[in-house]
CSV table of C-alpha atoms in Angstrom, one decimal:
chain,number,residue,atom,x,y,z
Z,1,UNK,CA,104.5,172.8,79.7
Z,2,UNK,CA,108.3,172.9,80.1
Z,3,UNK,CA,110.5,169.8,80.0
Z,4,UNK,CA,110.8,169.6,83.8
Z,5,UNK,CA,107.1,169.6,84.3
Z,6,UNK,CA,106.6,167.0,81.6
Z,7,UNK,CA,109.2,164.7,83.2
Z,8,UNK,CA,107.6,165.2,86.6
Z,9,UNK,CA,104.2,164.1,85.1
Z,10,UNK,CA,105.7,161.1,83.6
Z,11,UNK,CA,107.4,160.2,87.0
Z,12,UNK,CA,104.1,160.5,88.8
Z,13,UNK,CA,102.3,158.3,86.2
Z,14,UNK,CA,105.0,155.7,86.5
Z,15,UNK,CA,104.7,155.7,90.3
Z,16,UNK,CA,100.9,155.3,90.1
Z,17,UNK,CA,101.2,152.5,87.6
Z,18,UNK,CA,103.8,150.8,89.8
Z,19,UNK,CA,101.5,151.1,92.8
Z,20,UNK,CA,98.5,149.7,91.0
Z,21,UNK,CA,100.5,146.6,89.9
Z,22,UNK,CA,102.6,146.1,93.0
Z,23,UNK,CA,102.6,142.9,95.0
Z,24,UNK,CA,104.0,142.2,98.4
Z,25,UNK,CA,106.5,139.3,98.9
Z,26,UNK,CA,104.9,135.8,98.4
Z,27,UNK,CA,106.1,134.6,101.8
Z,28,UNK,CA,103.4,136.8,103.4
Z,29,UNK,CA,100.7,134.8,101.7
Z,30,UNK,CA,98.5,132.7,104.0
Z,31,UNK,CA,96.4,129.8,102.9
Z,32,UNK,CA,93.0,131.5,103.2
Z,33,UNK,CA,94.0,135.0,102.0
Z,34,UNK,CA,95.9,136.0,98.9
Z,35,UNK,CA,98.4,138.8,98.4
Z,36,UNK,CA,97.4,141.9,100.4
Z,37,UNK,CA,97.6,145.2,98.5
Z,38,UNK,CA,99.8,148.0,99.9
Z,39,UNK,CA,98.1,150.6,102.0
Z,40,UNK,CA,100.3,153.6,101.0
Z,41,UNK,CA,102.6,155.0,98.3
Z,42,UNK,CA,105.6,157.3,98.5
Z,43,UNK,CA,104.7,160.8,97.4
Z,44,UNK,CA,106.9,162.4,94.7
Z,45,UNK,CA,109.9,164.3,96.0
Z,46,UNK,CA,109.3,167.2,93.6
Z,47,UNK,CA,105.8,168.6,93.3
Z,48,UNK,CA,103.8,171.7,93.8
Z,49,UNK,CA,102.2,172.3,97.2
Z,50,UNK,CA,98.7,171.3,96.0
Z,51,UNK,CA,100.1,168.1,94.4
Z,52,UNK,CA,101.9,167.1,97.6
Z,53,UNK,CA,98.8,167.7,99.7
Z,54,UNK,CA,96.6,165.6,97.4
Z,55,UNK,CA,99.1,162.7,97.2
Z,56,UNK,CA,99.7,162.8,101.0
Z,57,UNK,CA,96.0,162.4,101.6
Z,58,UNK,CA,96.0,159.5,99.1
Z,59,UNK,CA,99.0,158.0,100.9
Z,60,UNK,CA,97.1,157.8,104.2
Z,61,UNK,CA,94.1,156.0,102.7
Z,62,UNK,CA,93.9,152.2,102.5
Z,63,UNK,CA,92.8,150.7,99.2
Z,64,UNK,CA,89.1,150.1,99.2
Z,65,UNK,CA,87.1,147.0,98.5
Z,66,UNK,CA,83.6,145.9,99.3
Z,67,UNK,CA,83.4,143.7,102.5
Z,68,UNK,CA,81.9,140.8,100.5
Z,69,UNK,CA,85.2,140.6,98.6
Z,70,UNK,CA,87.7,141.5,101.3
Z,71,UNK,CA,88.9,137.9,102.0
Z,72,UNK,CA,89.6,137.0,98.3
Z,73,UNK,CA,92.4,139.4,97.4
Z,74,UNK,CA,94.6,138.4,94.4
Z,75,UNK,CA,93.9,135.0,92.9
Z,76,UNK,CA,96.4,132.2,93.6
Z,77,UNK,CA,96.8,131.7,89.9
Z,78,UNK,CA,98.0,135.2,89.4
Z,79,UNK,CA,100.4,135.0,92.4
Z,80,UNK,CA,102.0,131.8,91.3
Z,81,UNK,CA,102.4,132.8,87.7
Z,82,UNK,CA,104.1,136.1,88.7
Z,83,UNK,CA,106.4,134.4,91.1
Z,84,UNK,CA,107.2,131.7,88.6
Z,85,UNK,CA,108.1,134.3,85.9
Z,86,UNK,CA,110.3,136.1,88.4
Z,87,UNK,CA,112.3,132.9,89.0
Z,88,UNK,CA,112.3,131.5,85.5
Z,89,UNK,CA,110.2,128.5,86.6
Z,90,UNK,CA,108.4,126.1,84.4
Z,91,UNK,CA,104.7,126.7,84.8
Z,92,UNK,CA,102.7,123.6,85.6
Z,93,UNK,CA,100.4,125.6,87.8
Z,94,UNK,CA,97.8,127.7,85.9
Z,95,UNK,CA,95.5,125.7,83.6
Z,96,UNK,CA,96.2,127.0,80.2
Z,97,UNK,CA,98.0,125.2,77.3
Z,98,UNK,CA,101.4,126.4,76.1
Z,99,UNK,CA,100.4,125.3,72.6
Z,100,UNK,CA,97.9,126.9,70.2
Z,101,UNK,CA,94.4,125.9,69.2
Z,102,UNK,CA,93.5,124.3,65.9
Z,103,UNK,CA,94.1,126.3,62.7
Z,104,UNK,CA,90.6,125.7,61.3
Z,105,UNK,CA,89.1,127.6,64.3
Z,106,UNK,CA,91.6,130.4,64.2
Z,107,UNK,CA,91.2,130.9,60.4
Z,108,UNK,CA,87.4,131.1,61.0
Z,109,UNK,CA,88.0,134.0,63.4
Z,110,UNK,CA,90.2,135.8,61.0
Z,111,UNK,CA,87.6,135.4,58.2
Z,112,UNK,CA,84.9,136.6,60.5
Z,113,UNK,CA,86.9,139.8,61.3
Z,114,UNK,CA,87.5,140.3,57.6
Z,115,UNK,CA,83.8,139.8,56.8
Z,116,UNK,CA,83.0,142.7,59.1
Z,117,UNK,CA,81.6,140.8,62.1
Z,118,UNK,CA,83.0,143.3,64.5
Z,119,UNK,CA,80.1,145.0,66.2
Z,120,UNK,CA,78.0,144.0,69.2
Z,121,UNK,CA,76.5,140.6,68.9
Z,122,UNK,CA,73.0,140.0,70.1
Z,123,UNK,CA,73.1,140.1,73.9
Z,124,UNK,CA,72.4,136.4,74.5
Z,125,UNK,CA,74.4,135.1,71.6
Z,126,UNK,CA,74.8,135.2,67.8
Z,127,UNK,CA,72.0,133.1,66.4
Z,128,UNK,CA,74.2,130.7,64.5
Z,129,UNK,CA,76.4,130.1,67.6
Z,130,UNK,CA,73.4,129.5,69.8
Z,131,UNK,CA,72.2,126.9,67.3
Z,132,UNK,CA,75.7,125.3,67.3
Z,133,UNK,CA,75.6,125.0,71.1
Z,134,UNK,CA,72.2,123.4,71.0
Z,135,UNK,CA,73.3,121.0,68.3
Z,136,UNK,CA,76.4,120.0,70.2
Z,137,UNK,CA,74.3,119.5,73.4
Z,138,UNK,CA,71.9,117.3,71.6
Z,139,UNK,CA,74.8,115.1,70.3
Z,140,UNK,CA,76.3,114.9,73.8
Z,141,UNK,CA,73.3,114.4,76.0
Z,142,UNK,CA,70.3,113.5,73.7
Z,143,UNK,CA,68.5,116.6,75.0
Z,144,UNK,CA,66.7,118.9,72.6
Z,145,UNK,CA,67.0,122.6,73.7
Z,146,UNK,CA,65.7,125.8,72.1
Z,147,UNK,CA,68.7,127.9,71.1
Z,148,UNK,CA,66.6,131.1,71.3
Z,149,UNK,CA,65.1,130.5,74.7
Z,150,UNK,CA,67.5,128.1,76.5
Z,151,UNK,CA,71.0,129.0,75.4
Z,152,UNK,CA,72.9,132.1,76.7
Z,153,UNK,CA,76.3,133.0,75.4
Z,154,UNK,CA,78.7,134.4,78.0
Z,155,UNK,CA,82.3,135.7,78.3
Z,156,UNK,CA,83.7,132.3,79.3
Z,157,UNK,CA,82.3,129.8,81.7
Z,158,UNK,CA,83.4,132.1,84.6
Z,159,UNK,CA,80.8,134.7,83.5
Z,160,UNK,CA,78.2,132.0,83.0
Z,161,UNK,CA,78.8,131.0,86.7
Z,162,UNK,CA,78.6,134.6,87.8
Z,163,UNK,CA,75.4,135.3,85.8
Z,164,UNK,CA,73.8,132.1,87.2
Z,165,UNK,CA,74.6,133.0,90.8
Z,166,UNK,CA,73.7,136.7,90.5
Z,167,UNK,CA,70.6,136.0,88.4
Z,168,UNK,CA,69.1,133.1,90.4
Z,169,UNK,CA,70.5,133.3,94.0
Z,170,UNK,CA,69.1,135.7,96.5
Z,171,UNK,CA,71.0,137.0,99.6
Z,172,UNK,CA,70.7,134.4,102.3
Z,173,UNK,CA,70.1,131.5,100.0
Z,174,UNK,CA,72.1,128.4,100.9
Z,175,UNK,CA,74.3,126.8,98.2
Z,176,UNK,CA,76.3,123.6,98.7
Z,177,UNK,CA,79.8,123.3,97.2
Z,178,UNK,CA,82.1,120.3,97.0
Z,179,UNK,CA,85.6,121.1,98.3
Z,180,UNK,CA,88.2,121.5,96.8
Z,181,UNK,CA,86.4,123.9,94.4
Z,182,UNK,CA,87.4,126.4,91.7
Z,183,UNK,CA,88.1,129.6,93.6
Z,184,UNK,CA,85.6,131.6,91.5
Z,185,UNK,CA,82.7,129.7,93.0
Z,186,UNK,CA,83.0,131.1,96.6
Z,187,UNK,CA,83.8,134.6,95.4
Z,188,UNK,CA,80.8,134.7,93.1
Z,189,UNK,CA,78.5,133.3,95.8
Z,190,UNK,CA,79.8,135.9,98.2
Z,191,UNK,CA,78.9,138.6,95.7
Z,192,UNK,CA,75.4,137.1,95.5
Z,193,UNK,CA,75.1,137.1,99.3
Z,194,UNK,CA,74.7,133.4,99.5
Z,195,UNK,CA,75.4,131.2,102.5
Z,196,UNK,CA,77.9,128.6,101.5
Z,197,UNK,CA,77.8,125.0,102.9
Z,198,UNK,CA,80.7,122.7,102.0
Z,199,UNK,CA,81.1,119.0,101.5
Z,200,UNK,CA,84.7,117.9,101.4
Z,201,UNK,CA,85.9,115.3,99.0
Z,202,UNK,CA,88.8,113.2,100.5
Z,203,UNK,CA,91.7,111.6,98.7
Z,204,UNK,CA,92.6,109.2,97.3
Z,205,UNK,CA,89.4,108.9,95.2
Z,206,UNK,CA,87.7,112.1,96.2
Z,207,UNK,CA,84.3,110.2,96.3
Z,208,UNK,CA,81.2,112.1,97.4
Z,209,UNK,CA,80.3,111.2,101.0
Z,210,UNK,CA,76.7,110.6,100.1
Z,211,UNK,CA,75.3,110.3,103.7
Z,212,UNK,CA,77.0,113.6,104.6
Z,213,UNK,CA,75.4,115.2,101.5
Z,214,UNK,CA,72.0,113.8,102.4
Z,215,UNK,CA,72.3,115.4,105.8
Z,216,UNK,CA,73.4,118.7,104.4
Z,217,UNK,CA,70.5,119.1,102.0
Z,218,UNK,CA,67.6,120.7,103.8
Z,219,UNK,CA,64.6,122.9,103.2
Z,220,UNK,CA,67.0,125.8,103.4
Z,221,UNK,CA,69.1,124.6,100.4
Z,222,UNK,CA,68.6,126.6,97.2
Z,223,UNK,CA,71.2,125.0,95.0
Z,224,UNK,CA,74.2,122.7,94.6
Z,225,UNK,CA,77.1,124.0,92.6
Z,226,UNK,CA,79.2,121.1,91.1
Z,227,UNK,CA,82.0,120.5,88.6
Z,228,UNK,CA,82.6,117.3,86.7
Z,229,UNK,CA,85.2,116.5,85.5
Z,230,UNK,CA,86.4,118.1,88.7
Z,231,UNK,CA,89.0,120.9,89.0
Z,232,UNK,CA,91.4,120.5,90.8
Z,233,UNK,CA,91.3,116.8,91.5
Z,234,UNK,CA,90.5,115.3,88.1
Z,235,UNK,CA,87.7,113.3,89.7
Z,236,UNK,CA,84.7,112.4,87.6
Z,237,UNK,CA,81.3,112.1,89.3
Z,238,UNK,CA,80.0,108.6,88.9
Z,239,UNK,CA,76.5,107.7,87.8
Z,240,UNK,CA,75.7,106.6,91.3
Z,241,UNK,CA,76.8,109.9,92.7
Z,242,UNK,CA,74.9,111.9,90.1
Z,243,UNK,CA,71.7,109.9,90.6
Z,244,UNK,CA,72.0,110.5,94.4
Z,245,UNK,CA,72.4,114.3,93.8
Z,246,UNK,CA,69.5,114.2,91.4
Z,247,UNK,CA,67.2,112.4,93.9
Z,248,UNK,CA,68.0,114.9,96.6
Z,249,UNK,CA,67.4,117.8,94.4
Z,250,UNK,CA,64.1,116.6,93.1
Z,251,UNK,CA,62.9,115.6,96.6
Z,252,UNK,CA,63.9,119.0,98.1
Z,253,UNK,CA,63.3,121.3,95.1
Z,254,UNK,CA,66.9,122.2,94.8
Z,255,UNK,CA,68.6,123.7,91.7
Z,256,UNK,CA,71.9,122.4,90.2
Z,257,UNK,CA,74.6,124.6,88.7
Z,258,UNK,CA,76.8,122.2,86.7
Z,259,UNK,CA,80.2,123.4,85.5
Z,260,UNK,CA,81.2,121.0,82.7
Z,261,UNK,CA,84.1,122.8,80.9
Z,262,UNK,CA,86.3,119.6,81.0
Z,263,UNK,CA,83.6,117.3,79.5
Z,264,UNK,CA,85.7,116.4,76.5
Z,265,UNK,CA,88.7,115.6,78.7
Z,266,UNK,CA,87.3,112.4,80.2
Z,267,UNK,CA,89.8,109.5,80.2
Z,268,UNK,CA,88.7,106.5,82.4
Z,269,UNK,CA,84.9,106.9,82.0
Z,270,UNK,CA,82.3,108.7,80.0
Z,271,UNK,CA,81.2,112.1,81.1
Z,272,UNK,CA,77.5,112.2,82.3
Z,273,UNK,CA,75.7,115.5,82.2
Z,274,UNK,CA,73.4,115.7,85.2
Z,275,UNK,CA,70.8,117.6,83.2
Z,276,UNK,CA,70.3,114.4,81.2
Z,277,UNK,CA,69.1,112.4,84.2
Z,278,UNK,CA,65.3,112.0,84.6
Z,279,UNK,CA,63.6,115.0,86.1
Z,280,UNK,CA,66.8,117.1,86.2
Z,281,UNK,CA,66.8,119.3,83.1
Z,282,UNK,CA,64.0,121.6,84.5
Z,283,UNK,CA,66.2,122.4,87.6
Z,284,UNK,CA,69.7,122.4,86.1
Z,285,UNK,CA,71.9,125.1,84.6
Z,286,UNK,CA,74.7,123.5,82.5
Z,287,UNK,CA,77.7,125.7,82.0
Z,288,UNK,CA,80.5,125.1,79.5
Z,289,UNK,CA,83.1,126.9,77.3
Z,290,UNK,CA,85.3,126.7,74.3
Z,291,UNK,CA,88.6,127.4,75.9
Z,292,UNK,CA,89.6,124.1,77.4
Z,293,UNK,CA,88.5,121.8,74.6
Z,294,UNK,CA,90.0,123.9,71.8
Z,295,UNK,CA,93.1,125.3,73.6
Z,296,UNK,CA,91.8,128.9,73.2
Z,297,UNK,CA,91.4,130.0,76.8
Z,298,UNK,CA,92.0,133.7,75.9
Z,299,UNK,CA,88.9,133.9,73.7
Z,300,UNK,CA,86.6,133.6,76.7
Z,301,UNK,CA,83.6,132.1,74.9
Z,302,UNK,CA,81.2,130.3,77.2
Z,303,UNK,CA,77.5,129.5,77.5
Z,304,UNK,CA,74.8,128.4,79.9
Z,305,UNK,CA,72.0,126.0,79.0
Z,306,UNK,CA,68.9,126.0,81.1
Z,307,UNK,CA,65.1,125.8,80.8
Z,308,UNK,CA,63.3,129.2,80.0
Z,309,UNK,CA,62.2,129.8,83.6
Z,310,UNK,CA,65.9,129.7,84.7
Z,311,UNK,CA,67.4,131.3,81.6
Z,312,UNK,CA,65.4,134.5,82.3
Z,313,UNK,CA,67.4,135.2,85.5
Z,314,UNK,CA,70.7,134.3,83.9
Z,315,UNK,CA,70.1,136.7,81.0
Z,316,UNK,CA,69.1,139.5,83.3
Z,317,UNK,CA,72.4,139.3,85.1
Z,318,UNK,CA,74.4,138.7,81.9
Z,319,UNK,CA,72.8,141.9,80.4
Z,320,UNK,CA,74.4,144.0,83.1
Z,321,UNK,CA,77.7,142.1,83.5
Z,322,UNK,CA,79.0,142.1,79.9
Z,323,UNK,CA,75.9,142.6,77.8
Z,324,UNK,CA,77.4,140.7,74.8
Z,325,UNK,CA,80.3,138.4,73.9
Z,326,UNK,CA,82.9,138.8,71.1
Z,327,UNK,CA,81.2,138.7,67.7
Z,328,UNK,CA,84.0,137.3,65.5
Z,329,UNK,CA,85.0,134.7,68.1
Z,330,UNK,CA,81.4,133.5,68.3
Z,331,UNK,CA,81.5,133.0,64.5
Z,332,UNK,CA,84.7,131.0,64.8
Z,333,UNK,CA,83.2,129.0,67.7
Z,334,UNK,CA,80.5,127.7,65.3
Z,335,UNK,CA,83.3,126.1,63.3
Z,336,UNK,CA,84.8,124.6,66.5
Z,337,UNK,CA,81.6,123.1,67.7
Z,338,UNK,CA,81.0,121.5,64.3
Z,339,UNK,CA,84.3,119.7,64.5
Z,340,UNK,CA,84.1,116.0,63.7
Z,341,UNK,CA,84.3,113.4,66.4
Z,342,UNK,CA,87.8,112.6,65.2
Z,343,UNK,CA,88.9,115.9,66.7
Z,344,UNK,CA,87.8,114.9,70.2
Z,345,UNK,CA,89.3,111.4,69.8
Z,346,UNK,CA,92.6,112.9,69.0
Z,347,UNK,CA,92.3,115.4,71.8
Z,348,UNK,CA,91.8,112.7,74.4
Z,349,UNK,CA,94.7,110.6,73.0
Z,350,UNK,CA,97.1,113.6,73.1
Z,351,UNK,CA,96.1,114.5,76.7
Z,352,UNK,CA,96.3,110.9,77.8
Z,353,UNK,CA,99.9,110.8,76.6
Z,354,UNK,CA,100.7,114.0,78.4
Z,355,UNK,CA,99.0,112.8,81.6
Z,356,UNK,CA,101.1,109.5,81.4
Z,357,UNK,CA,104.3,111.5,81.2
Z,358,UNK,CA,103.5,113.7,84.2
Z,359,UNK,CA,102.0,111.0,86.4
Z,360,UNK,CA,105.0,108.6,85.8
Z,361,UNK,CA,107.4,111.4,86.4
Z,362,UNK,CA,105.8,112.7,89.6
Z,363,UNK,CA,105.8,109.1,91.0
Z,364,UNK,CA,109.5,108.8,90.2
Z,365,UNK,CA,110.2,112.1,91.9
Z,366,UNK,CA,108.6,110.7,95.1
Z,367,UNK,CA,105.1,112.2,95.2
Z,368,UNK,CA,102.0,110.2,96.1
Z,369,UNK,CA,99.9,110.8,93.0
Z,370,UNK,CA,96.1,110.5,93.2
Z,371,UNK,CA,94.0,109.2,90.4
Z,372,UNK,CA,92.8,111.7,87.8
Z,373,UNK,CA,90.0,110.5,85.5
Z,374,UNK,CA,89.4,113.8,83.7
Z,375,UNK,CA,90.5,117.5,83.2
Z,376,UNK,CA,94.2,118.2,82.6
Z,377,UNK,CA,95.1,118.3,86.3
Z,378,UNK,CA,96.8,115.9,88.8
Z,379,UNK,CA,96.7,116.3,92.6
Z,380,UNK,CA,99.6,114.9,94.7
Z,381,UNK,CA,100.6,114.7,98.3
Z,382,UNK,CA,103.7,116.8,98.9
Z,383,UNK,CA,104.3,115.7,102.5
Z,384,UNK,CA,107.1,113.2,101.8
Z,385,UNK,CA,109.4,116.3,101.2
Z,386,UNK,CA,109.0,117.6,104.7
Z,387,UNK,CA,107.2,121.0,104.3
Z,388,UNK,CA,104.6,122.0,106.8
Z,389,UNK,CA,102.0,123.0,104.2
Z,390,UNK,CA,101.2,123.4,100.6
Z,391,UNK,CA,102.1,127.1,100.4
Z,392,UNK,CA,105.5,126.6,101.8
Z,393,UNK,CA,106.2,123.7,99.5
Z,394,UNK,CA,105.0,125.6,96.4
Z,395,UNK,CA,107.1,128.6,97.3
Z,396,UNK,CA,110.2,126.4,97.6
Z,397,UNK,CA,109.3,124.6,94.4
Z,398,UNK,CA,109.3,127.8,92.5
Z,399,UNK,CA,112.3,129.5,94.1
Z,400,UNK,CA,114.7,126.6,94.5
Z,401,UNK,CA,113.5,124.0,92.0
Z,402,UNK,CA,112.1,126.1,89.2
Z,403,UNK,CA,108.6,124.6,88.8
Z,404,UNK,CA,105.2,126.1,89.4
Z,405,UNK,CA,102.4,124.1,91.1
Z,406,UNK,CA,99.2,125.4,92.8
Z,407,UNK,CA,98.7,125.0,96.5
Z,408,UNK,CA,95.2,123.6,97.0
Z,409,UNK,CA,94.4,124.9,100.4
Z,410,UNK,CA,92.9,128.0,98.8
Z,411,UNK,CA,90.2,125.7,97.3
Z,412,UNK,CA,88.7,124.8,100.7
Z,413,UNK,CA,86.6,126.8,103.2
Z,414,UNK,CA,89.0,125.2,105.9
Z,415,UNK,CA,92.5,125.5,104.4
Z,416,UNK,CA,93.8,122.9,106.8
Z,417,UNK,CA,91.9,120.3,104.7
Z,418,UNK,CA,94.1,121.0,101.7
Z,419,UNK,CA,97.4,121.7,103.2
Z,420,UNK,CA,99.0,118.4,102.2
Z,421,UNK,CA,98.0,118.7,98.5
Z,422,UNK,CA,99.2,120.5,95.4
Z,423,UNK,CA,98.0,120.5,91.9
Z,424,UNK,CA,100.0,120.1,88.7
Z,425,UNK,CA,98.7,120.8,85.1
Z,426,UNK,CA,99.7,118.6,82.1
Z,427,UNK,CA,98.2,120.9,79.4
Z,428,UNK,CA,101.8,121.5,78.2
Z,429,UNK,CA,104.0,120.2,75.4
Z,430,UNK,CA,106.1,117.1,76.1
Z,431,UNK,CA,109.3,119.1,76.3
Z,432,UNK,CA,107.9,121.3,79.0
Z,433,UNK,CA,106.6,118.4,81.1
Z,434,UNK,CA,109.8,116.4,80.8
Z,435,UNK,CA,111.8,119.5,81.7
Z,436,UNK,CA,109.8,120.1,84.9
Z,437,UNK,CA,110.2,116.5,85.9
Z,438,UNK,CA,114.0,116.6,85.4
Z,439,UNK,CA,114.2,119.7,87.6
Z,440,UNK,CA,112.3,118.1,90.4
Z,441,UNK,CA,114.3,114.8,90.1
Z,442,UNK,CA,117.5,116.9,90.5
Z,443,UNK,CA,116.5,119.2,93.3
Z,444,UNK,CA,113.7,117.6,95.3
Z,445,UNK,CA,114.6,115.0,98.0
Z,446,UNK,CA,112.2,113.0,100.1
Z,447,UNK,CA,112.8,113.2,103.8
Z,448,UNK,CA,110.2,110.5,104.9
């Protein structure tokens, strides 16, 4: 191959890579659909006849995606982070810490790698880690579970959610969500072919409208998918609300999928695992992960706890999704879950201080800030600043102010319900939080 041919090959590869990673301008984003991929690429200017023909055919073809996923496009978190990076904005949008996890856990991972724990783990989890999950669950809930038959280790809680939906939900099954909801829920349920019914939680306290929920649960309902502490609002489900959900599920033979990844970030009240309520363990899948509690979101270590008759379906799906989860990271996760209670006490204290900095600052800027009892998120009303919706506000906030927040309308079946709200994350160091507040104080002005 001569140099001209080699250079041409490199140019073609670069164009292909550019196409695959390209994004259209953010301003074309609509609340219920994310960034739309391009439908064509420019063919190279120098190529053989056969290459031109092949690339012209490719240029005329739209990118392909299954109908069940057409509406979801690129996630809002990816969009906002990319736009934020482009404009040098401080990222209070995506929920990952900008500080590292504890040394004792990282050192355990390094040691596991050095010890040769680098091949496939057992499909449903390394035995020692399954046992650590069961022990932690016992401490937190008082429930004794069999680590061999009732614990399944997954690639983060997102995969636990996917495995539960795909393993236990049939096409046409009805599943109830509480809006706003983590965007993975709807997408995964769509992949499972479920019918989604939504109950909307309204500010300021985002309480569950219990009468509406009672009316929504019918003989057609297969499951309720819930999240407490709740992303994006920071709401924690009260004992009264959980007992009402439990009563409805028992009466109507409904399953519960409970996402509890923020269980250790509960500030104003104690977290209650719904599986611990009378009659609920046998119908509940409890899902959790390491990432939020130990600031190690990139490790993607999660798990699902369920009785054997539900675990079977979860494991069947998990086997054909990822098969197994990182071996050395599971070994390190054992050390994490065996952390003393003092670790969790300090974690809450640190996050309480960060939350106070952000909430106080947002109020001084002029937002209406809604209560957040858990997670590391705060939801605010942006309407005092005069923008027609959350997407327009967040675009302005990034481009003109230099701060990233997340528009919440994408977390609703009906985006109109979330158009006045945006979410900020306080899982950042103090300097970052104060820097973002100062930018907003300088450049954001209330108009009402």
